PDB file of C-alpha atoms in Angstrom:
ATOM      1  CA  MET A 207     -29.065  18.379 -77.060  1.00 92.00           C
ATOM      2  CA  ARG A 208     -27.030  21.101 -75.369  1.00 94.00           C
ATOM      3  CA  VAL A 209     -23.239  21.150 -75.066  1.00 96.00           C
ATOM      4  CA  GLY A 210     -21.074  23.823 -73.572  1.00 96.00           C
ATOM      5  CA  ALA A 211     -17.904  24.889 -71.848  1.00 97.00           C
ATOM      6  CA  ALA A 212     -17.195  27.205 -68.937  1.00 95.00           C
ATOM      7  CA  ALA A 213     -14.099  28.738 -67.408  1.00 96.00           C
ATOM      8  CA  GLY A 214     -13.493  30.895 -64.386  1.00 94.00           C
ATOM      9  CA  TYR A 215     -11.204  32.187 -61.680  1.00 95.00           C
ATOM     10  CA  THR A 216     -11.782  32.365 -57.930  1.00 94.00           C
ATOM     11  CA  ASP A 217      -9.821  34.232 -55.258  1.00 95.00           C
ATOM     12  CA  THR A 218     -10.554  33.268 -51.655  1.00 94.00           C
ATOM     13  CA  ALA A 219      -9.213  35.126 -48.613  1.00 95.00           C
ATOM     14  CA  LEU A 220      -8.861  33.367 -45.246  1.00 92.00           C
ATOM     15  CA  ASP A 221      -8.495  35.290 -41.992  1.00 93.00           C
ATOM     16  CA  ILE A 222      -8.355  34.038 -38.376  1.00 90.00           C
ATOM     17  CA  PRO A 223      -7.508  37.150 -36.311  1.00 90.00           C
ATOM     18  CA  LEU A 224      -7.521  35.397 -32.920  1.00 86.00           C
ATOM     19  CA  ARG A 225      -4.767  33.072 -34.145  1.00 84.00           C
ATOM     20  CA  GLY A 226      -2.864  35.719 -36.103  1.00 87.00           C
ATOM     21  CA  SER A 227      -3.287  33.589 -39.223  1.00 93.00           C
ATOM     22  CA  SER A 228      -4.356  34.342 -42.792  1.00 95.00           C
ATOM     23  CA  GLY A 229      -4.154  32.930 -46.283  1.00 95.00           C
ATOM     24  CA  THR A 230      -5.279  33.113 -49.908  1.00 97.00           C
ATOM     25  CA  VAL A 231      -6.407  30.448 -52.360  1.00 95.00           C
ATOM     26  CA  GLU A 232      -6.399  31.308 -56.079  1.00 96.00           C
ATOM     27  CA  THR A 233      -7.914  28.830 -58.531  1.00 95.00           C
ATOM     28  CA  GLY A 234      -8.445  28.825 -62.281  1.00 97.00           C
ATOM     29  CA  PHE A 235     -10.737  26.184 -63.761  1.00 97.00           C
ATOM     30  CA  GLY A 236     -12.325  24.942 -66.977  1.00 98.00           C
ATOM     31  CA  SER A 237     -15.258  22.616 -67.522  1.00 97.00           C
ATOM     32  CA  VAL A 238     -17.305  20.927 -70.230  1.00 98.00           C
ATOM     33  CA  TYR A 239     -20.873  19.663 -69.999  1.00 97.00           C
ATOM     34  CA  ALA A 240     -23.644  18.161 -72.102  1.00 97.00           C
ATOM     35  CA  GLY A 241     -27.351  17.578 -71.691  1.00 96.00           C
ATOM     36  CA  ILE A 242     -29.956  15.811 -73.762  1.00 96.00           C
ATOM     37  CA  GLY A 243     -33.732  15.875 -73.464  1.00 93.00           C
ATOM     38  CA  LEU A 244     -35.701  12.763 -74.333  1.00 93.00           C
ATOM     39  CA  GLY A 245     -39.248  13.972 -73.945  1.00 91.00           C
ATOM     40  CA  ALA A 246     -39.739  14.641 -70.234  1.00 92.00           C
ATOM     41  CA  LEU A 247     -36.480  12.832 -69.394  1.00 95.00           C
ATOM     42  CA  ASP A 248     -33.294  14.935 -69.053  1.00 95.00           C
ATOM     43  CA  LEU A 249     -29.767  13.493 -68.957  1.00 97.00           C
ATOM     44  CA  ARG A 250     -26.799  15.664 -67.903  1.00 97.00           C
ATOM     45  CA  VAL A 251     -23.065  14.928 -67.656  1.00 97.00           C
ATOM     46  CA  GLY A 252     -19.986  17.070 -67.203  1.00 97.00           C
ATOM     47  CA  GLY A 253     -16.487  17.445 -65.875  1.00 98.00           C
ATOM     48  CA  LEU A 254     -14.284  20.131 -64.352  1.00 97.00           C
ATOM     49  CA  TYR A 255     -10.559  20.564 -63.787  1.00 98.00           C
ATOM     50  CA  GLY A 256      -8.846  23.381 -61.927  1.00 97.00           C
ATOM     51  CA  VAL A 257      -5.387  24.303 -60.664  1.00 97.00           C
ATOM     52  CA  GLY A 258      -4.722  26.472 -57.656  1.00 95.00           C
ATOM     53  CA  ASP A 259      -2.102  28.255 -55.584  1.00 96.00           C
ATOM     54  CA  THR A 260      -2.345  28.526 -51.814  1.00 95.00           C
ATOM     55  CA  GLU A 261      -0.416  30.899 -49.560  1.00 96.00           C
ATOM     56  CA  THR A 262      -0.679  30.767 -45.766  1.00 95.00           C
ATOM     57  CA  ARG A 263       0.706  32.747 -42.849  1.00 95.00           C
ATOM     58  CA  ARG A 264       0.503  31.377 -39.284  1.00 93.00           C
ATOM     59  CA  GLY A 265       1.228  33.225 -36.082  1.00 91.00           C
ATOM     60  CA  VAL A 266       2.478  30.971 -33.270  1.00 91.00           C
ATOM     61  CA  ALA A 267       2.696  32.464 -29.785  1.00 88.00           C
ATOM     62  CA  PHE A 268       2.731  31.108 -26.237  1.00 88.00           C
ATOM     63  CA  ALA A 269       4.664  31.823 -23.049  1.00 89.00           C
ATOM     64  CA  GLY A 270       8.288  32.492 -23.954  1.00 89.00           C
ATOM     65  CA  PHE A 271       7.877  31.722 -27.684  1.00 91.00           C
ATOM     66  CA  ARG A 272       6.788  33.615 -30.773  1.00 91.00           C
ATOM     67  CA  ASP A 273       7.149  32.680 -34.446  1.00 92.00           C
ATOM     68  CA  THR A 274       5.616  33.341 -37.865  1.00 93.00           C
ATOM     69  CA  ALA A 275       5.471  30.559 -40.465  1.00 94.00           C
ATOM     70  CA  ARG A 276       4.652  31.012 -44.150  1.00 95.00           C
ATOM     71  CA  ALA A 277       4.030  28.542 -46.963  1.00 95.00           C
ATOM     72  CA  ALA A 278       3.151  28.575 -50.662  1.00 95.00           C
ATOM     73  CA  TYR A 279       2.155  25.489 -52.634  1.00 95.00           C
ATOM     74  CA  GLY A 280       0.026  24.349 -55.551  1.00 96.00           C
ATOM     75  CA  GLY A 281      -2.696  21.812 -56.104  1.00 95.00           C
ATOM     76  CA  SER A 282      -5.515  20.719 -58.376  1.00 96.00           C
ATOM     77  CA  VAL A 283      -9.140  19.638 -58.293  1.00 95.00           C
ATOM     78  CA  ALA A 284     -11.043  17.393 -60.723  1.00 97.00           C
ATOM     79  CA  GLN A 285     -14.733  16.546 -60.766  1.00 97.00           C
ATOM     80  CA  GLY A 286     -17.023  14.422 -62.923  1.00 98.00           C
ATOM     81  CA  PHE A 287     -20.796  14.275 -62.531  1.00 97.00           C
ATOM     82  CA  GLY A 288     -23.932  12.835 -64.076  1.00 97.00           C
ATOM     83  CA  GLU A 289     -27.639  13.285 -63.436  1.00 97.00           C
ATOM     84  CA  VAL A 290     -31.014  12.140 -64.713  1.00 97.00           C
ATOM     85  CA  GLY A 291     -34.266  14.025 -64.120  1.00 97.00           C
ATOM     86  CA  TYR A 292     -37.910  13.716 -65.121  1.00 97.00           C
ATOM     87  CA  ARG A 293     -39.818  16.968 -65.694  1.00 94.00           C
ATOM     88  CA  MET A 294     -43.482  17.274 -64.865  1.00 94.00           C
ATOM     89  CA  ASP A 295     -45.279  20.460 -65.933  1.00 90.00           C
ATOM     90  CA  LEU A 296     -48.246  21.251 -63.722  1.00 87.00           C
ATOM     91  CA  ASP A 297     -50.462  24.324 -63.629  1.00 82.00           C
ATOM     92  CA  GLY A 298     -47.878  27.119 -63.233  1.00 81.00           C
ATOM     93  CA  LEU A 299     -45.376  24.790 -61.554  1.00 91.00           C
ATOM     94  CA  THR A 300     -42.640  22.506 -62.849  1.00 94.00           C
ATOM     95  CA  LEU A 301     -41.421  19.587 -60.744  1.00 95.00           C
ATOM     96  CA  GLU A 302     -38.363  17.483 -61.549  1.00 96.00           C
ATOM     97  CA  PRO A 303     -37.487  14.434 -59.458  1.00 97.00           C
ATOM     98  CA  PHE A 304     -33.807  13.655 -60.071  1.00 97.00           C
ATOM     99  CA  ALA A 305     -30.942  11.376 -59.134  1.00 98.00           C
ATOM    100  CA  GLY A 306     -27.280  12.116 -59.680  1.00 97.00           C
ATOM    101  CA  GLY A 307     -23.743  11.372 -58.626  1.00 97.00           C
ATOM    102  CA  ALA A 308     -20.321  13.019 -58.602  1.00 97.00           C
ATOM    103  CA  VAL A 309     -16.696  12.084 -57.959  1.00 97.00           C
ATOM    104  CA  ILE A 310     -14.293  14.777 -56.725  1.00 96.00           C
ATOM    105  CA  THR A 311     -10.513  14.483 -56.348  1.00 96.00           C
ATOM    106  CA  VAL A 312      -8.442  17.163 -54.633  1.00 94.00           C
ATOM    107  CA  ALA A 313      -4.641  16.966 -54.899  1.00 95.00           C
ATOM    108  CA  GLN A 314      -2.235  19.070 -52.854  1.00 94.00           C
ATOM    109  CA  ASP A 315       1.493  19.421 -53.424  1.00 95.00           C
ATOM    110  CA  ALA A 316       4.055  18.928 -50.680  1.00 94.00           C
ATOM    111  CA  PHE A 317       5.124  22.078 -48.865  1.00 93.00           C
ATOM    112  CA  ALA A 318       7.685  23.390 -46.408  1.00 93.00           C
ATOM    113  CA  GLU A 319       6.988  26.497 -44.359  1.00 93.00           C
ATOM    114  CA  SER A 320       9.572  29.216 -43.889  1.00 92.00           C
ATOM    115  CA  GLY A 321      10.073  30.506 -40.368  1.00 90.00           C
ATOM    116  CA  GLY A 322      11.642  29.360 -37.148  1.00 89.00           C
ATOM    117  CA  ALA A 323      11.199  26.346 -34.927  1.00 89.00           C
ATOM    118  CA  ALA A 324       7.409  26.253 -35.489  1.00 90.00           C
ATOM    119  CA  ALA A 325       7.698  25.826 -39.264  1.00 93.00           C
ATOM    120  CA  LEU A 326       6.095  22.648 -40.624  1.00 93.00           C
ATOM    121  CA  ARG A 327       6.513  20.505 -43.696  1.00 93.00           C
ATOM    122  CA  GLY A 328       3.679  18.509 -45.206  1.00 92.00           C
ATOM    123  CA  ALA A 329       3.571  15.551 -47.553  1.00 92.00           C
ATOM    124  CA  ALA A 330       1.682  15.655 -50.854  1.00 94.00           C
ATOM    125  CA  ARG A 331      -1.767  14.120 -50.610  1.00 92.00           C
ATOM    126  CA  ASP A 332      -4.843  13.232 -52.653  1.00 93.00           C
ATOM    127  CA  THR A 333      -8.412  13.192 -51.341  1.00 93.00           C
ATOM    128  CA  THR A 334     -11.243  11.512 -53.271  1.00 95.00           C
ATOM    129  CA  LEU A 335     -14.906  11.868 -52.394  1.00 95.00           C
ATOM    130  CA  ALA A 336     -17.993  10.500 -54.149  1.00 97.00           C
ATOM    131  CA  THR A 337     -21.579  11.663 -53.620  1.00 96.00           C
ATOM    132  CA  ALA A 338     -25.018  10.407 -54.621  1.00 97.00           C
ATOM    133  CA  THR A 339     -28.014  12.761 -54.473  1.00 97.00           C
ATOM    134  CA  VAL A 340     -31.744  12.203 -54.917  1.00 98.00           C
ATOM    135  CA  GLY A 341     -34.416  14.857 -54.631  1.00 97.00           C
ATOM    136  CA  VAL A 342     -36.856  17.098 -56.426  1.00 97.00           C
ATOM    137  CA  ARG A 343     -36.487  20.510 -58.055  1.00 96.00           C
ATOM    138  CA  MET A 344     -39.323  23.020 -58.242  1.00 96.00           C
ATOM    139  CA  GLU A 345     -39.753  26.042 -60.484  1.00 94.00           C
ATOM    140  CA  ALA A 346     -42.603  28.550 -60.825  1.00 93.00           C
ATOM    141  CA  ARG A 347     -42.996  31.698 -62.911  1.00 86.00           C
ATOM    142  CA  ILE A 348     -44.973  34.673 -61.632  1.00 84.00           C
ATOM    143  CA  ASP A 349     -45.808  37.359 -64.206  1.00 80.00           C
ATOM    144  CA  GLY A 350     -46.389  41.022 -63.475  1.00 68.00           C
ATOM    145  CA  LEU A 351     -45.539  40.916 -59.763  1.00 67.00           C
ATOM    146  CA  VAL A 352     -42.609  43.400 -59.660  1.00 62.00           C
ATOM    147  CA  GLY A 353     -42.776  46.286 -62.110  1.00 66.00           C
ATOM    148  CA  GLY A 354     -44.716  44.152 -64.555  1.00 71.00           C
ATOM    149  CA  LEU A 355     -41.660  41.937 -65.074  1.00 77.00           C
ATOM    150  CA  PRO A 356     -41.710  38.180 -64.444  1.00 83.00           C
ATOM    151  CA  LEU A 357     -40.158  36.447 -61.450  1.00 86.00           C
ATOM    152  CA  LEU A 358     -38.802  32.912 -61.483  1.00 89.00           C
ATOM    153  CA  LEU A 359     -38.931  31.044 -58.171  1.00 93.00           C
ATOM    154  CA  ARG A 360     -36.760  27.962 -57.773  1.00 95.00           C
ATOM    155  CA  GLY A 361     -36.252  25.424 -55.015  1.00 97.00           C
ATOM    156  CA  LEU A 362     -34.604  22.069 -54.339  1.00 97.00           C
ATOM    157  CA  LEU A 363     -35.053  19.507 -51.596  1.00 97.00           C
ATOM    158  CA  GLY A 364     -32.916  16.389 -51.535  1.00 97.00           C
ATOM    159  CA  TYR A 365     -30.733  13.934 -49.667  1.00 97.00           C
ATOM    160  CA  ARG A 366     -27.027  13.501 -50.339  1.00 96.00           C
ATOM    161  CA  ALA A 367     -24.922  10.494 -49.357  1.00 96.00           C
ATOM    162  CA  ALA A 368     -21.127  10.707 -49.378  1.00 94.00           C
ATOM    163  CA  PHE A 369     -18.483   7.992 -49.760  1.00 94.00           C
ATOM    164  CA  GLY A 370     -14.703   7.795 -49.758  1.00 92.00           C
ATOM    165  CA  ASP A 371     -12.301  10.048 -47.874  1.00 90.00           C
ATOM    166  CA  MET A 372     -14.785  11.487 -45.386  1.00 88.00           C
ATOM    167  CA  THR A 373     -12.208  13.092 -43.078  1.00 89.00           C
ATOM    168  CA  PRO A 374      -9.446  15.233 -44.636  1.00 87.00           C
ATOM    169  CA  ALA A 375      -5.992  14.484 -43.257  1.00 89.00           C
ATOM    170  CA  ALA A 376      -2.482  15.883 -43.562  1.00 89.00           C
ATOM    171  CA  LEU A 377       0.837  14.235 -42.693  1.00 91.00           C
ATOM    172  CA  LEU A 378       2.871  16.951 -40.948  1.00 93.00           C
ATOM    173  CA  ALA A 379       6.207  17.249 -39.170  1.00 93.00           C
ATOM    174  CA  PHE A 380       8.371  20.089 -37.914  1.00 91.00           C
ATOM    175  CA  ASP A 381      10.674  21.311 -40.655  1.00 85.00           C
ATOM    176  CA  ALA A 382      13.625  21.047 -38.287  1.00 81.00           C
ATOM    177  CA  GLY A 383      12.966  17.306 -37.959  1.00 80.00           C
ATOM    178  CA  GLY A 384      11.050  14.967 -35.706  1.00 78.00           C
ATOM    179  CA  VAL A 385       8.241  12.451 -35.800  1.00 84.00           C
ATOM    180  CA  GLN A 386       5.486  12.913 -38.399  1.00 88.00           C
ATOM    181  CA  ALA A 387       1.925  13.342 -37.153  1.00 91.00           C
ATOM    182  CA  LEU A 388      -1.344  12.711 -38.987  1.00 91.00           C
ATOM    183  CA  THR A 389      -3.579  15.753 -38.503  1.00 90.00           C
ATOM    184  CA  ARG A 390      -7.274  15.458 -39.294  1.00 90.00           C
ATOM    185  CA  GLY A 391      -9.719  18.178 -40.297  1.00 85.00           C
ATOM    186  CA  ALA A 392     -13.476  18.540 -39.888  1.00 81.00           C
ATOM    187  CA  PRO A 393     -15.266  15.405 -41.143  1.00 84.00           C
ATOM    188  CA  ILE A 394     -17.938  15.351 -43.840  1.00 86.00           C
ATOM    189  CA  ASP A 395     -21.287  13.823 -42.914  1.00 90.00           C
ATOM    190  CA  ARG A 396     -22.130  10.577 -44.682  1.00 92.00           C
ATOM    191  CA  GLY A 397     -25.680  11.796 -45.098  1.00 94.00           C
ATOM    192  CA  ALA A 398     -27.036  15.339 -45.356  1.00 95.00           C
ATOM    193  CA  LEU A 399     -30.232  17.177 -46.226  1.00 96.00           C
ATOM    194  CA  VAL A 400     -29.721  19.423 -49.262  1.00 96.00           C
ATOM    195  CA  LEU A 401     -31.677  22.669 -49.561  1.00 96.00           C
ATOM    196  CA  GLU A 402     -31.761  25.347 -52.258  1.00 96.00           C
ATOM    197  CA  ALA A 403     -34.025  28.351 -52.815  1.00 97.00           C
ATOM    198  CA  GLY A 404     -33.796  31.292 -55.162  1.00 95.00           C
ATOM    199  CA  LEU A 405     -35.571  33.921 -57.168  1.00 92.00           C
ATOM    200  CA  SER A 406     -34.663  35.518 -60.488  1.00 90.00           C
ATOM    201  CA  TRP A 407     -36.076  38.808 -61.723  1.00 88.00           C
ATOM    202  CA  ILE A 408     -36.092  39.019 -65.522  1.00 83.00           C
ATOM    203  CA  VAL A 409     -35.242  42.708 -65.963  1.00 83.00           C
ATOM    204  CA  LEU A 410     -34.778  42.445 -69.750  1.00 83.00           C
ATOM    205  CA  PRO A 411     -35.129  39.485 -72.127  1.00 80.00           C
ATOM    206  CA  ALA A 412     -31.384  38.777 -71.819  1.00 86.00           C
ATOM    207  CA  THR A 413     -30.726  40.177 -68.324  1.00 90.00           C
ATOM    208  CA  THR A 414     -31.604  38.601 -64.977  1.00 90.00           C
ATOM    209  CA  LEU A 415     -31.082  39.679 -61.371  1.00 92.00           C
ATOM    210  CA  GLY A 416     -31.026  36.864 -58.856  1.00 94.00           C
ATOM    211  CA  LEU A 417     -30.750  35.944 -55.179  1.00 95.00           C
ATOM    212  CA  SER A 418     -30.229  32.388 -53.998  1.00 96.00           C
ATOM    213  CA  TYR A 419     -29.526  30.249 -50.942  1.00 97.00           C
ATOM    214  CA  ALA A 420     -27.869  26.831 -50.777  1.00 95.00           C
ATOM    215  CA  GLY A 421     -27.291  24.704 -47.716  1.00 95.00           C
ATOM    216  CA  GLN A 422     -26.490  21.255 -46.400  1.00 93.00           C
ATOM    217  CA  VAL A 423     -27.532  20.045 -42.954  1.00 93.00           C
ATOM    218  CA  GLY A 424     -25.972  16.924 -41.468  1.00 91.00           C
ATOM    219  CA  ALA A 425     -25.670  15.392 -38.025  1.00 88.00           C
ATOM    220  CA  ARG A 426     -22.232  16.940 -37.374  1.00 84.00           C
ATOM    221  CA  VAL A 427     -21.739  19.648 -40.004  1.00 84.00           C
ATOM    222  CA  GLN A 428     -23.862  22.422 -41.473  1.00 89.00           C
ATOM    223  CA  ASP A 429     -23.001  24.550 -44.516  1.00 90.00           C
ATOM    224  CA  HIS A 430     -25.046  27.612 -45.515  1.00 95.00           C
ATOM    225  CA  GLY A 431     -24.444  30.172 -48.238  1.00 95.00           C
ATOM    226  CA  ALA A 432     -26.207  33.047 -49.992  1.00 95.00           C
ATOM    227  CA  ARG A 433     -25.423  34.577 -53.374  1.00 93.00           C
ATOM    228  CA  GLY A 434     -26.545  37.472 -55.531  1.00 94.00           C
ATOM    229  CA  ASN A 435     -25.920  37.652 -59.264  1.00 91.00           C
ATOM    230  CA  LEU A 436     -26.477  39.670 -62.410  1.00 92.00           C
ATOM    231  CA  THR A 437     -26.611  37.520 -65.551  1.00 90.00           C
ATOM    232  CA  TYR A 438     -26.513  38.688 -69.172  1.00 90.00           C
ATOM    233  CA  ARG A 439     -27.022  36.089 -71.898  1.00 86.00           C
ATOM    234  CA  PHE A 440     -25.940  36.581 -75.506  1.00 84.00           C
TER     235      PHE A 440
END
């Protein structure tokens, strides 16, 4: 059995030059997790909770009108997940078919922008999304390929189904008064292909350099990301 805890901080910058808009999202989070191996069967569960602060600046300009609106508000995110996998060790290759699920809740506080006639106010809101994923993980180790040090190659291919609040929405109105309007954001696909690929170079017994890719491809939305990391274990 393995149990553990993790904590972290993220700082995200948003910038839309053509709209004269920008923002920052700062989040601190903590999580706990546990895993147990029953022969070739692996069970994993965990949870995460984070709190964040968001600051935005919007430029509003059209014929005969110009304004700048700013807002600052807090929020939180909570997630619980579970997964079961079955490891199969082949000649130089490990395969793990798996199935898992997660529930994510994002809460945002009410806010009121400062500024002129374009300033908005928004109601507090909660968004809950659940996902179910099935797929297979792959891992292979290649010794002596780069400088005599081993490389770990990893991949994942799966399908993810989503349920719940598929389209984010905000109830907004001008701060000066008026009718409220429900504004919707980009929807999440109910089904998406999940892809991951990565390699890790074991520089020292406790130190690893890595590059990885993760993506989701749906009918309406695609999400792609790449990451590099240096990991030291102690």
